mmCIF file of C-alpha atoms in Angstrom:
data_model
loop_
_atom_site.group_PDB
_atom_site.id
_atom_site.type_symbol
_atom_site.label_atom_id
_atom_site.label_comp_id
_atom_site.label_asym_id
_atom_site.label_seq_id
_atom_site.Cartn_x
_atom_site.Cartn_y
_atom_site.Cartn_z
ATOM 1 C CA MET A 1 -32.302 -61.838 8.548
ATOM 2 C CA ARG A 2 -33.772 -64.416 10.385
ATOM 3 C CA GLY A 3 -33.504 -62.636 13.809
ATOM 4 C CA ASP A 4 -34.703 -59.001 12.934
ATOM 5 C CA PHE A 5 -37.666 -60.518 10.803
ATOM 6 C CA ALA A 6 -38.767 -63.484 12.612
ATOM 7 C CA GLU A 7 -42.462 -62.984 11.852
ATOM 8 C CA LEU A 8 -41.600 -63.915 8.052
ATOM 9 C CA ASP A 9 -40.257 -67.297 9.647
ATOM 10 C CA GLY A 10 -37.423 -67.372 7.119
ATOM 11 C CA HIS A 11 -39.612 -66.361 4.192
ATOM 12 C CA ASP A 12 -38.619 -64.074 1.606
ATOM 13 C CA ALA A 13 -41.402 -61.074 1.445
ATOM 14 C CA TYR A 14 -41.337 -60.549 -1.682
ATOM 15 C CA GLU A 15 -41.685 -63.871 -2.656
ATOM 16 C CA LEU A 16 -44.715 -64.278 -0.470
ATOM 17 C CA LEU A 17 -46.217 -61.470 -2.160
ATOM 18 C CA GLY A 18 -45.373 -62.935 -5.565
ATOM 19 C CA ILE A 19 -43.863 -59.213 -6.647
ATOM 20 C CA THR A 20 -40.513 -58.134 -7.530
ATOM 21 C CA PRO A 21 -38.064 -56.079 -5.518
ATOM 22 C CA ASN A 22 -38.937 -52.933 -7.160
ATOM 23 C CA ALA A 23 -42.497 -52.982 -6.840
ATOM 24 C CA SER A 24 -44.415 -49.424 -5.564
ATOM 25 C CA PRO A 25 -46.394 -49.440 -2.546
ATOM 26 C CA GLU A 26 -50.066 -49.561 -4.559
ATOM 27 C CA GLU A 27 -48.103 -53.021 -6.166
ATOM 28 C CA ILE A 28 -47.896 -54.320 -2.507
ATOM 29 C CA LYS A 29 -51.009 -53.345 -1.556
ATOM 30 C CA ARG A 30 -52.497 -54.689 -4.831
ATOM 31 C CA ALA A 31 -51.012 -58.370 -4.183
ATOM 32 C CA HIS A 32 -51.624 -58.260 -0.440
ATOM 33 C CA LEU A 33 -55.218 -57.681 -0.975
ATOM 34 C CA THR A 34 -55.569 -60.775 -3.886
ATOM 35 C CA LEU A 35 -53.826 -63.195 -1.663
ATOM 36 C CA VAL A 36 -55.754 -62.147 1.589
ATOM 37 C CA ARG A 37 -58.699 -62.501 -0.190
ATOM 38 C CA ARG A 38 -57.837 -66.254 -1.701
ATOM 39 C CA HIS A 39 -56.503 -67.812 1.866
ATOM 40 C CA HIS A 40 -57.983 -66.313 4.273
ATOM 41 C CA PRO A 41 -59.315 -68.965 6.848
ATOM 42 C CA ASP A 42 -63.167 -67.703 6.452
ATOM 43 C CA GLN A 43 -62.835 -69.207 2.913
ATOM 44 C CA PHE A 44 -62.116 -72.622 3.967
ATOM 45 C CA GLN A 45 -65.234 -75.498 5.590
ATOM 46 C CA ASP A 46 -62.298 -78.006 6.468
ATOM 47 C CA ALA A 47 -60.095 -77.718 9.551
ATOM 48 C CA ARG A 48 -56.817 -78.217 7.767
ATOM 49 C CA ALA A 49 -57.370 -76.292 4.847
ATOM 50 C CA LYS A 50 -58.415 -73.330 7.679
ATOM 51 C CA ALA A 51 -55.922 -73.886 9.399
ATOM 52 C CA GLU A 52 -53.520 -73.505 6.236
ATOM 53 C CA GLY A 53 -55.006 -70.467 4.955
ATOM 54 C CA ALA A 54 -54.581 -68.781 7.959
ATOM 55 C CA GLU A 55 -51.175 -69.392 8.449
ATOM 56 C CA HIS A 56 -50.264 -68.427 4.949
ATOM 57 C CA THR A 57 -52.568 -65.007 5.739
ATOM 58 C CA ARG A 58 -50.338 -64.242 8.620
ATOM 59 C CA LEU A 59 -47.596 -64.364 6.707
ATOM 60 C CA ILE A 60 -49.202 -62.565 3.698
ATOM 61 C CA ASN A 61 -49.761 -59.570 6.456
ATOM 62 C CA ALA A 62 -46.232 -60.118 8.256
ATOM 63 C CA ALA A 63 -44.830 -59.237 4.533
ATOM 64 C CA ARG A 64 -47.164 -56.531 3.830
ATOM 65 C CA ASP A 65 -46.384 -54.685 7.106
ATOM 66 C CA VAL A 66 -42.200 -55.217 6.788
ATOM 67 C CA LEU A 67 -42.648 -53.829 3.312
ATOM 68 C CA LEU A 68 -44.816 -51.165 3.821
ATOM 69 C CA ASP A 69 -43.497 -50.060 7.414
ATOM 70 C CA HIS A 70 -39.910 -51.312 7.370
ATOM 71 C CA ARG A 71 -38.713 -51.737 3.622
ATOM 72 C CA ALA A 72 -35.263 -50.036 3.787
ATOM 73 C CA SER A 73 -34.078 -52.157 6.595
ATOM 74 C CA TYR A 74 -35.421 -55.270 5.464
ATOM 75 C CA ASP A 75 -33.695 -54.583 1.773
ATOM 76 C CA ALA A 76 -30.507 -53.771 3.508
ATOM 77 C CA ALA A 77 -30.681 -56.833 5.888
ATOM 78 C CA ARG A 78 -31.719 -59.052 2.755
ATOM 79 C CA ARG A 79 -28.819 -57.881 0.472
ATOM 80 C CA PRO A 80 -25.655 -60.721 0.544
ATOM 81 C CA PRO A 81 -22.905 -59.525 2.717
ATOM 82 C CA GLU A 82 -19.955 -57.889 0.651
ATOM 83 C CA PRO A 83 -16.855 -59.852 0.002
ATOM 84 C CA GLU A 84 -13.873 -59.696 2.146
ATOM 85 C CA GLU A 85 -11.254 -58.566 0.691
ATOM 86 C CA ILE A 86 -7.884 -60.679 1.304
ATOM 87 C CA ILE A 87 -4.603 -59.325 1.532
ATOM 88 C CA GLU A 88 -1.905 -61.498 1.196
ATOM 89 C CA ASP A 89 1.354 -61.042 3.343
ATOM 90 C CA PRO A 90 4.421 -60.348 1.301
ATOM 91 C CA TRP A 91 6.350 -62.012 3.385
ATOM 92 C CA ASP A 92 4.766 -65.100 2.805
ATOM 93 C CA THR A 93 6.197 -65.251 -0.888
ATOM 94 C CA ALA A 94 9.790 -63.759 -0.021
ATOM 95 C CA THR A 95 12.194 -65.467 -0.529
ATOM 96 C CA ALA A 96 14.548 -65.809 2.135
ATOM 97 C CA GLY A 97 17.898 -63.413 2.230
ATOM 98 C CA ALA A 98 21.418 -63.554 3.331
ATOM 99 C CA PRO A 99 21.724 -64.473 6.790
ATOM 100 C CA ARG A 100 22.459 -60.968 8.938
ATOM 101 C CA PRO A 101 26.163 -60.349 9.715
ATOM 102 C CA GLY A 102 27.288 -61.069 13.259
ATOM 103 C CA PRO A 103 28.483 -58.035 15.576
ATOM 104 C CA TRP A 104 32.599 -58.697 14.466
ATOM 105 C CA THR A 105 31.851 -59.290 11.241
ATOM 106 C CA THR A 106 33.419 -56.527 9.013
ATOM 107 C CA THR A 107 31.002 -55.677 5.991
ATOM 108 C CA ALA A 108 31.340 -53.160 3.329
ATOM 109 C CA PRO A 109 29.557 -50.011 3.540
ATOM 110 C CA GLY A 110 26.118 -49.940 1.545
ATOM 111 C CA PRO A 111 25.208 -47.157 -0.979
ATOM 112 C CA PRO A 112 24.482 -43.806 -0.034
ATOM 113 C CA HIS A 113 20.961 -42.880 0.626
ATOM 114 C CA ARG A 114 19.639 -40.709 -1.921
ATOM 115 C CA TYR A 115 17.673 -37.357 -1.277
ATOM 116 C CA HIS A 116 13.909 -36.862 -2.819
ATOM 117 C CA PRO A 117 13.102 -33.597 -2.470
ATOM 118 C CA PRO A 118 9.213 -33.195 -1.664
ATOM 119 C CA GLY A 119 6.589 -31.816 -4.231
ATOM 120 C CA PRO A 120 5.293 -28.819 -4.583
ATOM 121 C CA ARG A 121 3.206 -28.032 -1.381
ATOM 122 C CA HIS A 122 0.300 -26.211 -3.786
ATOM 123 C CA GLU A 123 -0.739 -29.812 -4.704
ATOM 124 C CA VAL A 124 -1.280 -30.709 -1.356
ATOM 125 C CA GLY A 125 -3.653 -27.512 -0.758
ATOM 126 C CA SER A 126 -5.608 -28.453 -4.353
ATOM 127 C CA LYS A 127 -6.381 -31.870 -3.166
ATOM 128 C CA LEU A 128 -7.353 -30.889 0.564
ATOM 129 C CA ARG A 129 -9.662 -28.121 -1.297
ATOM 130 C CA LEU A 130 -10.944 -30.917 -3.607
ATOM 131 C CA GLY A 131 -12.039 -33.142 -0.807
ATOM 132 C CA CYS A 132 -13.559 -30.175 1.170
ATOM 133 C CA THR A 133 -15.689 -29.802 -1.616
ATOM 134 C CA ILE A 134 -16.607 -33.324 -2.379
ATOM 135 C CA ALA A 135 -17.674 -33.428 0.880
ATOM 136 C CA VAL A 136 -19.691 -30.599 1.642
ATOM 137 C CA LEU A 137 -21.539 -31.083 -1.742
ATOM 138 C CA THR A 138 -22.336 -34.853 -0.883
ATOM 139 C CA GLY A 139 -23.674 -33.796 2.923
ATOM 140 C CA LEU A 140 -26.168 -31.068 0.897
ATOM 141 C CA SER A 141 -27.192 -34.169 -1.265
ATOM 142 C CA SER A 142 -28.128 -36.396 1.466
ATOM 143 C CA LEU A 143 -29.753 -33.555 3.342
ATOM 144 C CA LEU A 144 -31.800 -32.555 0.003
ATOM 145 C CA SER A 145 -32.964 -36.261 -0.036
ATOM 146 C CA THR A 146 -33.896 -36.485 3.750
ATOM 147 C CA ALA A 147 -36.466 -33.300 3.389
ATOM 148 C CA VAL A 148 -37.799 -34.783 -0.369
ATOM 149 C CA VAL A 149 -38.673 -38.084 1.632
ATOM 150 C CA VAL A 150 -40.225 -36.103 4.705
ATOM 151 C CA VAL A 151 -41.988 -33.335 2.070
ATOM 152 C CA LEU A 152 -43.667 -37.087 0.160
ATOM 153 C CA ARG A 153 -44.249 -38.968 2.903
ATOM 154 C CA PRO A 154 -47.867 -39.447 3.723
ATOM 155 C CA ASP A 155 -49.424 -38.331 7.400
ATOM 156 C CA GLY A 156 -50.418 -41.651 8.650
ATOM 157 C CA PRO A 157 -51.623 -44.882 7.348
ATOM 158 C CA ALA A 158 -53.571 -44.721 4.116
ATOM 159 C CA ALA A 159 -56.844 -47.433 3.466
ATOM 160 C CA GLU A 160 -55.932 -49.736 1.227
ATOM 161 C CA THR A 161 -59.409 -50.734 0.258
ATOM 162 C CA THR A 162 -63.461 -48.712 0.377
ATOM 163 C CA VAL A 163 -65.650 -49.393 2.956
ATOM 164 C CA ARG A 164 -69.232 -50.249 2.023
ATOM 165 C CA ALA A 165 -72.242 -48.381 2.506
ATOM 166 C CA ASP A 166 -73.970 -50.876 4.829
ATOM 167 C CA LEU A 167 -70.905 -51.211 7.280
ATOM 168 C CA ALA A 168 -70.406 -47.217 7.330
ATOM 169 C CA GLY A 169 -71.272 -45.411 10.285
ATOM 170 C CA THR A 170 -70.237 -45.411 13.995
ATOM 171 C CA TRP A 171 -70.769 -49.044 15.968
ATOM 172 C CA THR A 172 -70.700 -49.442 19.759
ATOM 173 C CA GLY A 173 -70.544 -52.534 21.920
ATOM 174 C CA THR A 174 -69.091 -54.712 24.224
ATOM 175 C CA VAL A 175 -66.089 -57.415 23.484
ATOM 176 C CA LYS A 176 -64.995 -60.308 25.795
ATOM 177 C CA ASP A 177 -61.493 -61.968 25.592
ATOM 178 C CA HIS A 178 -61.381 -65.803 25.922
ATOM 179 C CA TYR A 179 -58.156 -66.106 27.652
ATOM 180 C CA GLY A 180 -56.045 -64.272 30.279
ATOM 181 C CA ASN A 181 -58.185 -62.917 32.632
ATOM 182 C CA ARG A 182 -61.241 -62.548 30.509
ATOM 183 C CA ALA A 183 -61.404 -58.603 30.362
ATOM 184 C CA THR A 184 -64.457 -57.061 28.514
ATOM 185 C CA TRP A 185 -64.211 -53.376 27.245
ATOM 186 C CA THR A 186 -66.516 -51.209 24.922
ATOM 187 C CA VAL A 187 -65.433 -50.731 21.577
ATOM 188 C CA GLU A 188 -66.543 -47.388 19.630
ATOM 189 C CA LEU A 189 -65.534 -47.961 15.809
ATOM 190 C CA THR A 190 -66.373 -45.234 13.017
ATOM 191 C CA LEU A 191 -65.882 -46.476 9.770
ATOM 192 C CA GLU A 192 -66.689 -44.105 6.792
ATOM 193 C CA GLU A 193 -68.106 -45.026 3.202
ATOM 194 C CA GLY A 194 -65.485 -45.083 0.516
ATOM 195 C CA GLU A 195 -61.641 -45.622 1.034
ATOM 196 C CA LYS A 196 -61.181 -43.623 3.991
ATOM 197 C CA VAL A 197 -59.502 -44.166 7.431
ATOM 198 C CA GLY A 198 -61.432 -44.373 10.443
ATOM 199 C CA ARG A 199 -61.616 -43.994 13.882
ATOM 200 C CA VAL A 200 -61.572 -46.480 16.477
ATOM 201 C CA ARG A 201 -61.913 -45.979 20.613
ATOM 202 C CA TYR A 202 -61.877 -47.688 23.966
ATOM 203 C CA PRO A 203 -63.203 -45.307 26.179
ATOM 204 C CA HIS A 204 -62.382 -47.204 29.530
ATOM 205 C CA ALA A 205 -59.068 -47.430 28.545
ATOM 206 C CA ARG A 206 -58.779 -43.863 26.997
ATOM 207 C CA CYS A 207 -57.550 -45.506 23.512
ATOM 208 C CA THR A 208 -57.809 -43.768 20.789
ATOM 209 C CA GLY A 209 -56.606 -44.647 17.161
ATOM 210 C CA LYS A 210 -57.164 -45.028 13.547
ATOM 211 C CA ALA A 211 -58.842 -47.922 11.720
ATOM 212 C CA VAL A 212 -57.549 -48.948 8.416
ATOM 213 C CA PRO A 213 -59.569 -50.721 5.701
ATOM 214 C CA VAL A 214 -57.172 -53.194 4.819
ATOM 215 C CA SER A 215 -59.269 -55.583 2.533
ATOM 216 C CA TYR A 216 -62.358 -57.935 2.351
ATOM 217 C CA ALA A 217 -62.512 -62.186 3.415
ATOM 218 C CA GLY A 218 -65.649 -62.689 1.713
ATOM 219 C CA LYS A 219 -68.133 -60.616 3.593
ATOM 220 C CA SER A 220 -65.904 -59.415 6.206
ATOM 221 C CA LEU A 221 -63.853 -56.128 6.433
ATOM 222 C CA ILE A 222 -60.575 -56.754 7.742
ATOM 223 C CA ILE A 223 -59.182 -53.434 9.701
ATOM 224 C CA ARG A 224 -55.874 -52.716 10.843
ATOM 225 C CA THR A 225 -55.906 -50.426 14.338
ATOM 226 C CA ASP A 226 -52.792 -47.745 14.085
ATOM 227 C CA PHE A 227 -52.182 -46.161 17.738
ATOM 228 C CA PRO A 228 -50.245 -43.673 18.712
ATOM 229 C CA ASP A 229 -46.610 -44.310 19.992
ATOM 230 C CA GLU A 230 -47.567 -43.205 23.670
ATOM 231 C CA GLN A 231 -50.667 -45.705 23.338
ATOM 232 C CA SER A 232 -49.135 -48.616 21.812
ATOM 233 C CA ARG A 233 -50.152 -50.556 24.998
ATOM 234 C CA CYS A 234 -54.155 -50.348 23.326
ATOM 235 C CA ASP A 235 -53.194 -52.428 20.401
ATOM 236 C CA ALA A 236 -55.620 -55.390 20.765
ATOM 237 C CA GLY A 237 -55.065 -56.320 16.978
ATOM 238 C CA ASN A 238 -56.892 -56.381 13.589
ATOM 239 C CA ILE A 239 -60.674 -56.332 13.326
ATOM 240 C CA THR A 240 -62.590 -58.636 11.455
ATOM 241 C CA LEU A 241 -66.203 -56.795 11.383
ATOM 242 C CA THR A 242 -69.028 -58.735 9.734
ATOM 243 C CA ARG A 243 -72.932 -57.401 9.389
ATOM 244 C CA ARG A 244 -75.601 -59.555 10.171
ATOM 245 C CA LYS A 245 -78.605 -60.179 8.733
ATOM 246 C CA ASP A 246 -80.233 -58.237 12.223
ATOM 247 C CA GLY A 247 -78.629 -55.382 11.222
ATOM 248 C CA ARG A 248 -75.874 -55.886 14.013
ATOM 249 C CA ALA A 249 -72.217 -56.149 13.430
ATOM 250 C CA ASP A 250 -69.723 -59.448 15.021
ATOM 251 C CA ILE A 251 -66.250 -58.084 15.746
ATOM 252 C CA VAL A 252 -62.919 -60.360 16.099
ATOM 253 C CA TYR A 253 -60.122 -60.119 17.059
ATOM 254 C CA TYR A 254 -57.986 -63.062 16.038
ATOM 255 C CA ALA A 255 -54.407 -64.368 17.903
ATOM 256 C CA PRO A 256 -51.561 -64.016 16.181
ATOM 257 C CA ASN A 257 -51.785 -67.242 14.644
ATOM 258 C CA GLN A 258 -54.721 -65.844 12.452
ATOM 259 C CA ARG A 259 -56.468 -68.910 13.678
ATOM 260 C CA THR A 260 -57.585 -68.251 16.928
ATOM 261 C CA LYS A 261 -60.678 -66.361 17.907
ATOM 262 C CA LYS A 262 -58.854 -64.308 20.630
ATOM 263 C CA THR A 263 -61.374 -61.707 21.481
ATOM 264 C CA THR A 264 -65.297 -61.256 20.077
ATOM 265 C CA GLY A 265 -68.488 -59.628 20.673
ATOM 266 C CA THR A 266 -71.600 -57.644 18.871
ATOM 267 C CA LEU A 267 -71.651 -54.123 17.914
ATOM 268 C CA ARG A 268 -74.776 -51.873 17.127
ATOM 269 C CA ARG A 269 -74.750 -48.830 15.178
ATOM 270 C CA THR A 270 -75.192 -45.919 17.067
ATOM 271 C CA GLY A 271 -74.521 -43.222 14.705
ATOM 272 C CA LYS A 272 -75.770 -42.652 11.120
ATOM 273 C CA ARG A 273 -73.444 -42.916 8.440
ATOM 274 C CA PRO A 274 -70.806 -40.157 8.043
#
């Protein structure tokens, strides 16, 4: 399981969130929100505590993503393997028989072969029909289960926390990457007040995705970006948005370790609250 879910660093996703394996998606989200508020690096001043909080937050986020997006495969990988059935070789315990007679040894003829008449043919036909019936019913049951899952699955990600009124609206500005080629690009972020999914755009790269409110760390709103598969190159990571006293907002993209500010910028509210 370590190879398939390396982002957990060998930890158990359920133990990281402090929940049981039969927890509902809502319980997973609530547990994640509580722990992020407690361990987010912005909650600490000491450098060591901030680093530990960032690592803990990264693991908590990874556990949440695994259990919400890949729970079936994770549970399958988490399940211990079935014990291998050991079949004993009958020849290991068999006693040695009489030596095989030589080609010139005269032996008495053995008992005549007893003829066993075949059973009635209708039994084979009945078993075959029963097997076909079970196979058909099993297939229909699997198809129905799949259809129910497809119908009940929500269309896209759902908001996990509410957007406060002071953060609602359309925010526009420029951010700068502090690593690599130190590129700059424009960000347009639209948020609606309440527990609603917003929109994020990177106009110059022609990227448009969903802005999913996840949780708060103090006064900062953490937003998970979700882009279509054909725009996976647009994913620059989660957004941390903090309202300033002058009416503008600071935007930060953290590195995967959740400690380093990889990309930063300032946004202005250019549109009214939806």
